[in-house]
Short mmCIF file of C-alpha atoms in Angstrom, two decimals:
data_model
loop_
_atom_site.label_atom_id
_atom_site.label_comp_id
_atom_site.label_asym_id
_atom_site.label_seq_id
_atom_site.Cartn_x
_atom_site.Cartn_y
_atom_site.Cartn_z
CA UNK A 1 55.64 76.46 15.46
CA UNK A 2 54.00 73.18 14.54
CA UNK A 3 57.06 71.15 15.47
CA UNK A 4 56.81 72.43 19.06
CA UNK A 5 53.16 71.44 19.36
CA UNK A 6 53.94 68.00 18.00
CA UNK A 7 56.71 67.70 20.56
CA UNK A 8 54.38 68.63 23.39
CA UNK A 9 51.79 66.10 22.25
CA UNK A 10 54.24 63.26 21.74
CA UNK A 11 55.98 63.79 25.10
CA UNK A 12 52.83 63.06 27.10
CA UNK A 13 51.80 59.55 28.19
CA UNK A 14 48.42 58.46 29.51
CA UNK A 15 48.20 56.20 32.52
CA UNK A 16 45.82 53.24 32.52
CA UNK A 17 45.78 52.63 36.27
CA UNK A 18 43.21 54.07 38.62
CA UNK A 19 44.97 56.38 41.07
CA UNK A 20 43.96 57.43 44.58
CA UNK A 21 42.18 60.73 44.74
CA UNK A 22 43.12 63.76 46.74
CA UNK A 23 40.29 65.45 48.59
CA UNK A 24 39.39 67.70 45.64
CA UNK A 25 36.33 68.12 43.47
CA UNK A 26 35.96 69.24 39.90
CA UNK A 27 35.72 72.90 40.92
CA UNK A 28 39.13 72.93 42.63
CA UNK A 29 41.91 74.96 41.04
CA UNK A 30 45.33 74.28 42.53
CA UNK A 31 48.11 76.81 41.99
CA UNK A 32 51.13 74.76 42.94
CA UNK A 33 54.87 75.21 42.89
CA UNK A 34 57.07 72.40 41.69
CA UNK A 35 58.09 71.60 45.27
CA UNK A 36 54.47 71.38 46.37
CA UNK A 37 53.76 68.98 43.50
CA UNK A 38 56.72 66.85 44.60
CA UNK A 39 55.49 66.73 48.21
CA UNK A 40 52.05 65.59 47.10
CA UNK A 41 53.52 62.99 44.75
CA UNK A 42 55.86 61.55 47.38
CA UNK A 43 52.87 61.12 49.67
CA UNK A 44 50.26 59.78 47.25
CA UNK A 45 52.03 58.20 44.26
CA UNK A 46 51.35 54.41 44.16
CA UNK A 47 54.89 53.59 43.05
CA UNK A 48 56.36 55.19 46.17
CA UNK A 49 53.81 53.44 48.36
CA UNK A 50 54.73 50.07 46.88
CA UNK A 51 58.43 50.77 47.46
CA UNK A 52 57.74 51.63 51.11
CA UNK A 53 55.76 48.42 51.55
CA UNK A 54 58.70 46.45 50.14
CA UNK A 55 60.88 47.84 52.94
CA UNK A 56 58.27 46.80 55.50
CA UNK A 57 58.07 43.34 53.93
CA UNK A 58 61.85 42.88 54.17
CA UNK A 59 61.72 43.94 57.82
CA UNK A 60 59.11 41.27 58.51
CA UNK A 61 61.27 38.73 56.67
CA UNK A 62 64.19 39.53 59.00
CA UNK A 63 61.98 39.11 62.05
CA UNK A 64 60.88 35.76 60.65
CA UNK A 65 64.50 34.60 60.50
CA UNK A 66 65.20 35.90 64.02
CA UNK A 67 62.15 34.00 65.23
CA UNK A 68 63.87 30.77 64.20
CA UNK A 69 66.43 31.32 66.98
CA UNK A 70 63.76 31.07 69.69
CA UNK A 71 62.22 27.83 70.94
CA UNK A 72 59.30 26.47 68.97
CA UNK A 73 56.55 24.93 71.14
CA UNK A 74 53.84 22.66 69.74
CA UNK A 75 50.87 20.89 71.24
CA UNK A 76 49.57 17.60 69.86
CA UNK A 77 46.61 15.36 70.57
CA UNK A 78 45.95 12.02 68.91
CA UNK A 79 43.43 9.22 69.37
CA UNK A 80 43.68 5.70 67.96
CA UNK A 81 40.83 3.13 67.95
CA UNK A 82 41.76 -0.47 67.31
CA UNK A 83 39.49 -2.36 64.92
CA UNK A 84 41.24 -5.68 65.39
CA UNK A 85 43.83 -6.20 68.10
CA UNK A 86 47.18 -7.63 67.16
CA UNK A 87 47.47 -11.40 67.90
CA UNK A 88 50.54 -13.20 69.14
CA UNK A 89 50.73 -16.99 68.72
CA UNK A 90 52.88 -19.04 71.09
CA UNK A 91 53.75 -22.78 71.22
CA UNK A 92 54.41 -24.03 74.74
CA UNK A 93 54.73 -27.74 75.69
CA UNK A 94 53.31 -28.87 72.39
CA UNK A 95 50.26 -26.69 72.81
CA UNK A 96 49.67 -23.50 70.87
CA UNK A 97 47.91 -20.47 72.25
CA UNK A 98 46.99 -17.04 70.87
CA UNK A 99 47.21 -13.87 72.88
CA UNK A 100 45.56 -10.57 71.94
CA UNK A 101 47.85 -7.55 72.45
CA UNK A 102 46.93 -3.90 72.90
CA UNK A 103 43.81 -2.02 73.88
CA UNK A 104 40.77 -0.68 72.11
CA UNK A 105 41.57 2.97 72.83
CA UNK A 106 44.90 4.78 72.76
CA UNK A 107 45.11 8.49 73.66
CA UNK A 108 48.33 10.46 73.31
CA UNK A 109 48.74 14.16 74.07
CA UNK A 110 51.55 16.48 75.07
CA UNK A 111 53.90 19.33 74.33
CA UNK A 112 57.15 19.39 72.39
CA UNK A 113 59.76 22.16 72.32
CA UNK A 114 62.81 22.52 70.06
CA UNK A 115 65.51 25.17 69.78
CA UNK A 116 68.69 25.40 67.71
CA UNK A 117 71.87 25.74 69.78
CA UNK A 118 74.46 25.85 67.03
CA UNK A 119 73.31 26.72 63.50
CA UNK A 120 75.83 28.84 61.54
CA UNK A 121 73.67 29.08 58.40
CA UNK A 122 70.77 30.48 60.43
CA UNK A 123 72.99 33.09 62.05
CA UNK A 124 74.32 34.14 58.65
CA UNK A 125 70.79 34.42 57.30
CA UNK A 126 70.14 37.22 59.79
CA UNK A 127 72.99 39.26 58.29
CA UNK A 128 71.61 38.58 54.82
CA UNK A 129 68.21 39.85 55.97
CA UNK A 130 69.82 43.11 57.09
CA UNK A 131 71.37 43.54 53.64
CA UNK A 132 68.06 42.77 51.96
CA UNK A 133 66.47 45.57 53.99
CA UNK A 134 69.20 47.92 52.73
CA UNK A 135 68.44 46.81 49.17
CA UNK A 136 64.73 47.55 49.67
CA UNK A 137 65.54 50.96 51.16
CA UNK A 138 67.74 51.82 48.18
CA UNK A 139 65.03 50.72 45.77
CA UNK A 140 62.60 52.95 47.62
CA UNK A 141 65.06 55.83 47.39
CA UNK A 142 65.53 55.16 43.68
CA UNK A 143 61.76 55.20 43.15
CA UNK A 144 61.58 58.60 44.81
CA UNK A 145 64.41 60.01 42.72
CA UNK A 146 62.81 58.71 39.51
CA UNK A 147 59.46 60.12 40.56
CA UNK A 148 60.96 63.55 41.29
CA UNK A 149 62.75 63.54 37.93
CA UNK A 150 59.60 62.54 36.02
CA UNK A 151 57.52 65.08 37.90
CA UNK A 152 60.08 67.81 37.20
CA UNK A 153 59.91 67.07 33.48
CA UNK A 154 56.09 66.99 33.55
CA UNK A 155 55.98 70.32 35.42
CA UNK A 156 58.44 71.93 33.00
CA UNK A 157 56.49 70.52 30.03
CA UNK A 158 53.35 72.17 31.40
CA UNK A 159 55.19 75.48 31.74
CA UNK A 160 56.42 75.15 28.15
CA UNK A 161 52.92 74.35 26.88
CA UNK A 162 51.37 77.33 28.70
CA UNK A 163 54.02 79.84 27.62
CA UNK A 164 54.00 78.50 24.05
CA UNK A 165 50.25 78.90 23.89
CA UNK A 166 50.64 82.53 25.01
CA UNK A 167 53.09 83.12 22.16
CA UNK A 168 50.73 81.53 19.63
CA UNK A 169 47.81 83.51 21.04
CA UNK A 170 49.76 86.76 20.68
CA UNK A 171 50.53 85.81 17.09
CA UNK A 172 46.82 85.18 16.61
CA UNK A 173 45.98 88.63 18.00
CA UNK A 174 48.51 90.25 15.65
CA UNK A 175 47.08 88.38 12.67
CA UNK A 176 43.60 89.60 13.59
CA UNK A 177 44.89 93.14 13.90
CA UNK A 178 46.53 92.98 10.47
CA UNK A 179 43.37 91.51 8.99
CA UNK A 180 41.40 94.46 10.43
CA UNK A 181 43.92 96.89 8.90
CA UNK A 182 43.51 95.32 5.48
CA UNK A 183 39.72 95.35 5.83
CA UNK A 184 39.74 99.07 6.66
CA UNK A 185 42.16 99.79 3.80
CA UNK A 186 39.92 97.81 1.46
CA UNK A 187 36.93 99.88 2.57
CA UNK A 188 38.95 103.01 1.82
CA UNK A 189 40.03 101.61 -1.52
CA UNK A 190 43.73 101.36 -0.67
CA UNK A 191 43.91 97.53 -0.48
CA UNK A 192 42.70 94.77 -2.75
CA UNK A 193 40.14 92.09 -1.88
CA UNK A 194 42.91 89.51 -2.30
CA UNK A 195 44.89 91.12 0.52
CA UNK A 196 41.80 91.01 2.76
CA UNK A 197 41.19 87.35 1.98
CA UNK A 198 44.84 86.41 2.48
CA UNK A 199 45.02 88.07 5.91
CA UNK A 200 41.71 86.49 6.96
CA UNK A 201 42.96 83.06 5.91
CA UNK A 202 46.03 83.61 8.06
CA UNK A 203 43.81 84.17 11.10
CA UNK A 204 41.88 81.01 10.30
CA UNK A 205 45.11 79.02 9.94
CA UNK A 206 46.29 79.97 13.44
CA UNK A 207 43.06 78.88 15.14
CA UNK A 208 43.85 75.10 14.88
CA UNK A 209 47.27 75.81 16.35
CA UNK A 210 45.60 77.48 19.32
CA UNK A 211 43.33 74.47 19.74
CA UNK A 212 46.27 72.10 19.59
CA UNK A 213 48.11 74.21 22.15
CA UNK A 214 45.12 73.94 24.50
CA UNK A 215 45.11 70.16 24.03
CA UNK A 216 48.84 70.02 24.82
CA UNK A 217 48.22 71.93 28.07
CA UNK A 218 45.46 69.51 29.12
CA UNK A 219 47.66 66.52 28.33
CA UNK A 220 50.55 67.94 30.35
CA UNK A 221 48.20 68.61 33.23
CA UNK A 222 46.94 65.04 33.07
CA UNK A 223 50.47 63.66 33.13
CA UNK A 224 51.33 65.83 36.13
CA UNK A 225 48.19 64.71 38.01
CA UNK A 226 48.95 61.06 37.26
CA UNK A 227 52.41 61.43 38.78
CA UNK A 228 51.01 63.32 41.77
CA UNK A 229 48.39 60.62 42.33
CA UNK A 230 45.47 63.06 42.51
CA UNK A 231 42.05 62.97 40.90
CA UNK A 232 41.94 63.86 37.22
CA UNK A 233 39.06 66.31 37.80
CA UNK A 234 41.27 68.64 39.85
CA UNK A 235 42.65 71.68 38.03
CA UNK A 236 46.43 72.02 38.46
CA UNK A 237 48.28 75.12 37.31
CA UNK A 238 51.88 76.17 37.99
CA UNK A 239 52.58 79.29 40.00
CA UNK A 240 55.55 80.34 37.86
CA UNK A 241 56.59 80.65 34.20
CA UNK A 242 59.64 79.64 32.21
CA UNK A 243 60.64 83.29 31.97
CA UNK A 244 60.82 83.46 35.78
CA UNK A 245 63.03 80.35 35.93
CA UNK A 246 65.47 81.88 33.46
CA UNK A 247 66.87 84.13 36.21
CA UNK A 248 68.75 81.24 37.86
CA UNK A 249 70.29 79.71 34.75
CA UNK A 250 73.98 80.44 34.92
CA UNK A 251 75.33 76.96 34.30
CA UNK A 252 77.01 74.65 36.76
CA UNK A 253 79.17 76.32 39.43
CA UNK A 254 82.91 75.85 39.73
CA UNK A 255 83.82 72.75 41.69
CA UNK A 256 80.50 71.09 40.91
CA UNK A 257 80.52 67.64 42.48
CA UNK A 258 80.27 65.09 39.67
CA UNK A 259 80.76 62.09 41.95
CA UNK A 260 78.55 59.12 41.13
CA UNK A 261 78.68 57.57 44.60
CA UNK A 262 75.01 58.35 45.22
CA UNK A 263 73.79 56.99 41.91
CA UNK A 264 70.98 54.64 42.82
CA UNK A 265 71.91 51.99 40.21
CA UNK A 266 75.47 51.89 41.50
CA UNK A 267 74.35 51.71 45.12
CA UNK A 268 71.91 48.92 44.35
CA UNK A 269 74.65 47.02 42.55
CA UNK A 270 77.01 47.42 45.53
CA UNK A 271 74.32 46.11 47.86
CA UNK A 272 73.68 43.16 45.55
CA UNK A 273 77.42 42.52 45.50
CA UNK A 274 77.39 42.41 49.29
CA UNK A 275 74.48 39.97 49.16
CA UNK A 276 76.46 37.72 46.83
CA UNK A 277 79.47 37.85 49.17
CA UNK A 278 77.23 36.84 52.05
CA UNK A 279 75.74 34.09 49.91
CA UNK A 280 79.24 32.70 49.25
CA UNK A 281 79.92 32.69 53.00
CA UNK A 282 76.56 31.01 53.59
CA UNK A 283 77.43 28.25 51.12
CA UNK A 284 80.68 27.59 52.96
CA UNK A 285 78.84 27.27 56.28
CA UNK A 286 76.79 24.39 54.85
CA UNK A 287 79.68 22.02 55.75
CA UNK A 288 79.57 22.92 59.46
CA UNK A 289 77.65 20.78 61.98
CA UNK A 290 74.43 21.89 63.65
CA UNK A 291 73.26 21.16 67.17
CA UNK A 292 69.73 21.39 68.54
CA UNK A 293 67.86 20.52 71.71
CA UNK A 294 64.37 19.04 72.01
CA UNK A 295 62.11 18.44 74.99
CA UNK A 296 58.92 16.37 75.04
CA UNK A 297 56.24 16.16 77.75
CA UNK A 298 53.42 13.72 76.93
CA UNK A 299 50.49 11.88 78.51
CA UNK A 300 49.25 8.53 77.35
CA UNK A 301 46.03 6.65 78.15
CA UNK A 302 44.96 3.14 77.05
CA UNK A 303 41.62 1.47 77.73
CA UNK A 304 39.04 -0.94 76.39
CA UNK A 305 35.40 -0.21 75.74
CA UNK A 306 34.10 3.36 75.78
CA UNK A 307 36.78 5.81 74.61
CA UNK A 308 35.51 8.60 76.88
CA UNK A 309 35.22 6.71 80.16
CA UNK A 310 37.70 5.52 82.71
CA UNK A 311 40.73 7.09 81.02
CA UNK A 312 43.91 7.31 83.08
CA UNK A 313 46.58 9.53 81.56
CA UNK A 314 50.14 8.65 82.50
CA UNK A 315 52.85 11.24 81.93
CA UNK A 316 56.23 10.65 80.38
CA UNK A 317 58.92 13.10 79.20
CA UNK A 318 62.35 13.21 77.61
CA UNK A 319 65.01 15.66 76.51
CA UNK A 320 67.35 15.12 73.56
CA UNK A 321 70.32 16.70 71.81
CA UNK A 322 70.52 16.33 68.02
CA UNK A 323 73.88 16.74 66.26
CA UNK A 324 73.98 16.81 62.47
CA UNK A 325 77.31 16.63 60.64
CA UNK A 326 77.26 16.77 56.81
CA UNK A 327 79.56 14.16 55.27
CA UNK A 328 78.64 13.59 51.65
CA UNK A 329 75.96 15.08 49.38
CA UNK A 330 77.14 14.14 45.92
CA UNK A 331 78.96 17.46 45.43
CA UNK A 332 75.76 19.50 45.67
CA UNK A 333 77.16 21.90 48.26
CA UNK A 334 80.43 22.33 46.36
CA UNK A 335 78.74 23.17 43.08
CA UNK A 336 76.37 25.58 44.81
CA UNK A 337 79.43 27.35 46.25
CA UNK A 338 81.12 27.50 42.83
CA UNK A 339 77.97 28.97 41.32
CA UNK A 340 77.83 31.71 43.97
CA UNK A 341 81.50 32.53 43.40
CA UNK A 342 80.94 32.86 39.64
CA UNK A 343 78.00 35.20 40.24
CA UNK A 344 80.19 37.35 42.49
CA UNK A 345 82.88 37.56 39.80
CA UNK A 346 80.26 38.57 37.23
CA UNK A 347 79.03 41.29 39.55
CA UNK A 348 82.53 42.78 39.81
CA UNK A 349 82.76 43.11 36.03
CA UNK A 350 79.26 44.58 35.86
CA UNK A 351 80.19 47.21 38.43
CA UNK A 352 83.29 48.21 36.50
CA UNK A 353 81.25 48.60 33.32
CA UNK A 354 78.54 50.58 35.13
CA UNK A 355 81.06 52.99 36.67
CA UNK A 356 82.58 53.72 33.25
CA UNK A 357 79.15 54.23 31.72
CA UNK A 358 77.97 56.54 34.50
CA UNK A 359 81.09 58.68 34.36
CA UNK A 360 80.62 59.09 30.62
CA UNK A 361 76.95 60.01 31.05
CA UNK A 362 77.79 62.61 33.69
CA UNK A 363 80.46 64.24 31.50
CA UNK A 364 78.08 64.38 28.55
CA UNK A 365 75.29 65.79 30.74
CA UNK A 366 77.54 68.51 32.15
CA UNK A 367 78.76 69.50 28.67
CA UNK A 368 75.18 69.50 27.42
CA UNK A 369 74.02 71.81 30.24
CA UNK A 370 76.87 74.24 29.62
CA UNK A 371 76.03 74.32 25.91
CA UNK A 372 72.38 74.94 26.72
CA UNK A 373 73.32 77.93 28.86
CA UNK A 374 75.01 79.43 25.80
CA UNK A 375 72.01 78.43 23.69
CA UNK A 376 69.69 80.32 26.03
CA UNK A 377 71.81 83.44 25.76
CA UNK A 378 71.92 83.17 21.96
CA UNK A 379 68.17 82.52 21.75
CA UNK A 380 67.46 85.47 24.01
CA UNK A 381 69.52 87.77 21.82
CA UNK A 382 67.84 86.39 18.71
CA UNK A 383 64.43 86.93 20.28
CA UNK A 384 65.23 90.57 21.03
CA UNK A 385 66.44 91.17 17.48
CA UNK A 386 63.40 89.43 15.98
CA UNK A 387 61.06 91.51 18.17
CA UNK A 388 62.79 94.72 17.12
CA UNK A 389 62.67 93.75 13.45
CA UNK A 390 58.98 92.95 13.76
CA UNK A 391 58.20 96.29 15.39
CA UNK A 392 59.94 98.09 12.54
CA UNK A 393 58.13 96.04 9.92
CA UNK A 394 54.76 96.52 11.66
CA UNK A 395 55.12 100.30 11.59
CA UNK A 396 56.28 100.17 7.99
CA UNK A 397 53.25 98.05 7.10
CA UNK A 398 50.86 100.44 8.82
CA UNK A 399 52.09 103.37 6.68
CA UNK A 400 52.19 101.28 3.52
CA UNK A 401 55.98 101.07 3.26
CA UNK A 402 56.05 97.28 3.56
CA UNK A 403 54.05 94.48 1.98
CA UNK A 404 51.98 91.94 3.85
CA UNK A 405 54.48 89.26 2.81
CA UNK A 406 57.27 91.22 4.48
CA UNK A 407 55.17 91.60 7.61
CA UNK A 408 54.22 87.95 7.66
CA UNK A 409 57.87 86.89 7.39
CA UNK A 410 58.78 89.08 10.34
CA UNK A 411 55.84 87.68 12.33
CA UNK A 412 56.97 84.10 11.72
CA UNK A 413 60.57 84.98 12.59
CA UNK A 414 59.48 86.67 15.82
CA UNK A 415 57.22 83.79 16.85
CA UNK A 416 59.86 81.19 16.00
CA UNK A 417 62.50 83.09 18.00
CA UNK A 418 60.27 83.26 21.07
CA UNK A 419 59.38 79.58 20.86
CA UNK A 420 63.04 78.66 20.42
CA UNK A 421 63.89 80.69 23.51
CA UNK A 422 61.25 78.86 25.55
CA UNK A 423 62.45 75.54 24.20
CA UNK A 424 66.04 76.36 25.22
CA UNK A 425 64.95 77.13 28.78
CA UNK A 426 62.93 73.92 28.93
CA UNK A 427 65.86 71.86 27.63
CA UNK A 428 68.14 73.32 30.31
CA UNK A 429 65.68 72.55 33.10
CA UNK A 430 65.10 68.98 31.92
CA UNK A 431 68.83 68.35 31.51
CA UNK A 432 69.51 69.66 35.02
CA UNK A 433 66.83 67.40 36.46
CA UNK A 434 68.23 64.41 34.56
CA UNK A 435 71.73 65.16 35.87
CA UNK A 436 70.48 65.36 39.45
CA UNK A 437 68.73 62.01 39.03
CA UNK A 438 71.88 60.53 37.49
CA UNK A 439 73.96 61.71 40.44
CA UNK A 440 71.38 60.36 42.87
CA UNK A 441 70.52 63.75 44.35
CA UNK A 442 67.23 63.92 46.21
CA UNK A 443 66.55 67.36 44.81
CA UNK A 444 63.42 69.13 46.07
CA UNK A 445 64.50 72.78 46.00
CA UNK A 446 61.99 75.49 45.14
CA UNK A 447 62.51 76.33 41.47
#
């Protein structure tokens, strides 16, 4: 019994981040199904929100790259005041003379526009931006799958804690009843004071276990609320029990799809592999020439004296084509290409290793679930036998045909059998959720 309570306590983590609150106050009591909890979590959990913002950020990054294809137009205005004009000395006919050149004021203003005409690396960057958006979408999907899996386990842990507390409370009630029987027998002179004290001590020993069970329930509720992203003052209770979920536990059906194609780690790796392939192509395009066009429209004014008076702006304009052809860069482009090719080769080996690992994990998970189905059946049969044995021993104890030690042994066996049965159901549910997450299934069915 104690090992189960320790398990419930150790399986709960406490979050240190402040989470957004749902519109609830401390008096709210929410009876929620697992699916309802998932819907709330997918809407309010900060991790999911961050993943969605990453997708939006990648979309803006793509638009930034596309914006580079359009003309860029700039306006400029400059003013220059001469402190000392430039002098030019000339020697003519044996006589030297000095001429001052320039003006006191020089205004220059105008517009400039530039647009790339041929830029292969820029065009390729747009394709890379599309792939980066796919990577962000897959990360967002993976965050949702992980959240659903963690919320499933938290919900099932709460069910286990509640049902386990009911079992311990029933054991407590039985211990109290037996203590009352001994007290009455002692008053009638058919039981010793030692028997009364021993049965009373047993009641006292169960009380800390009840308290620890209550603590485990509160901790499981806190974990569930953290994942849902709701205020910690809200009361959350499940609308179902582990016994109800047992009805649908028949193992995996024939022809169960064990394909790992939707596994989020594998899909992310494939997208990253595509990014590396595009990066290799981008490195190769660095040797190609680029061509751009530029247009300038400017006005210039020069004067002496006051900078704000008697200014005459004269326009001038030009258009230009700029061709850039890479010739030599010290091998920088070549080594960058080699590096990208090595990364792509590494990614291929990583994918092969990941596929083998995932296939092994799926096979182990399926075998584990099938074994747990048999474990549930065995635990259920053991629970029935333990309950029957306890009923027999209880009646024997009431008529004095069995000792308190015999009764206590049957009580412990009955309680242990019931807790083992609940633990088997919990293990099956958690393993099924883990398998769905491993296979990349966005599972939100009502269970």
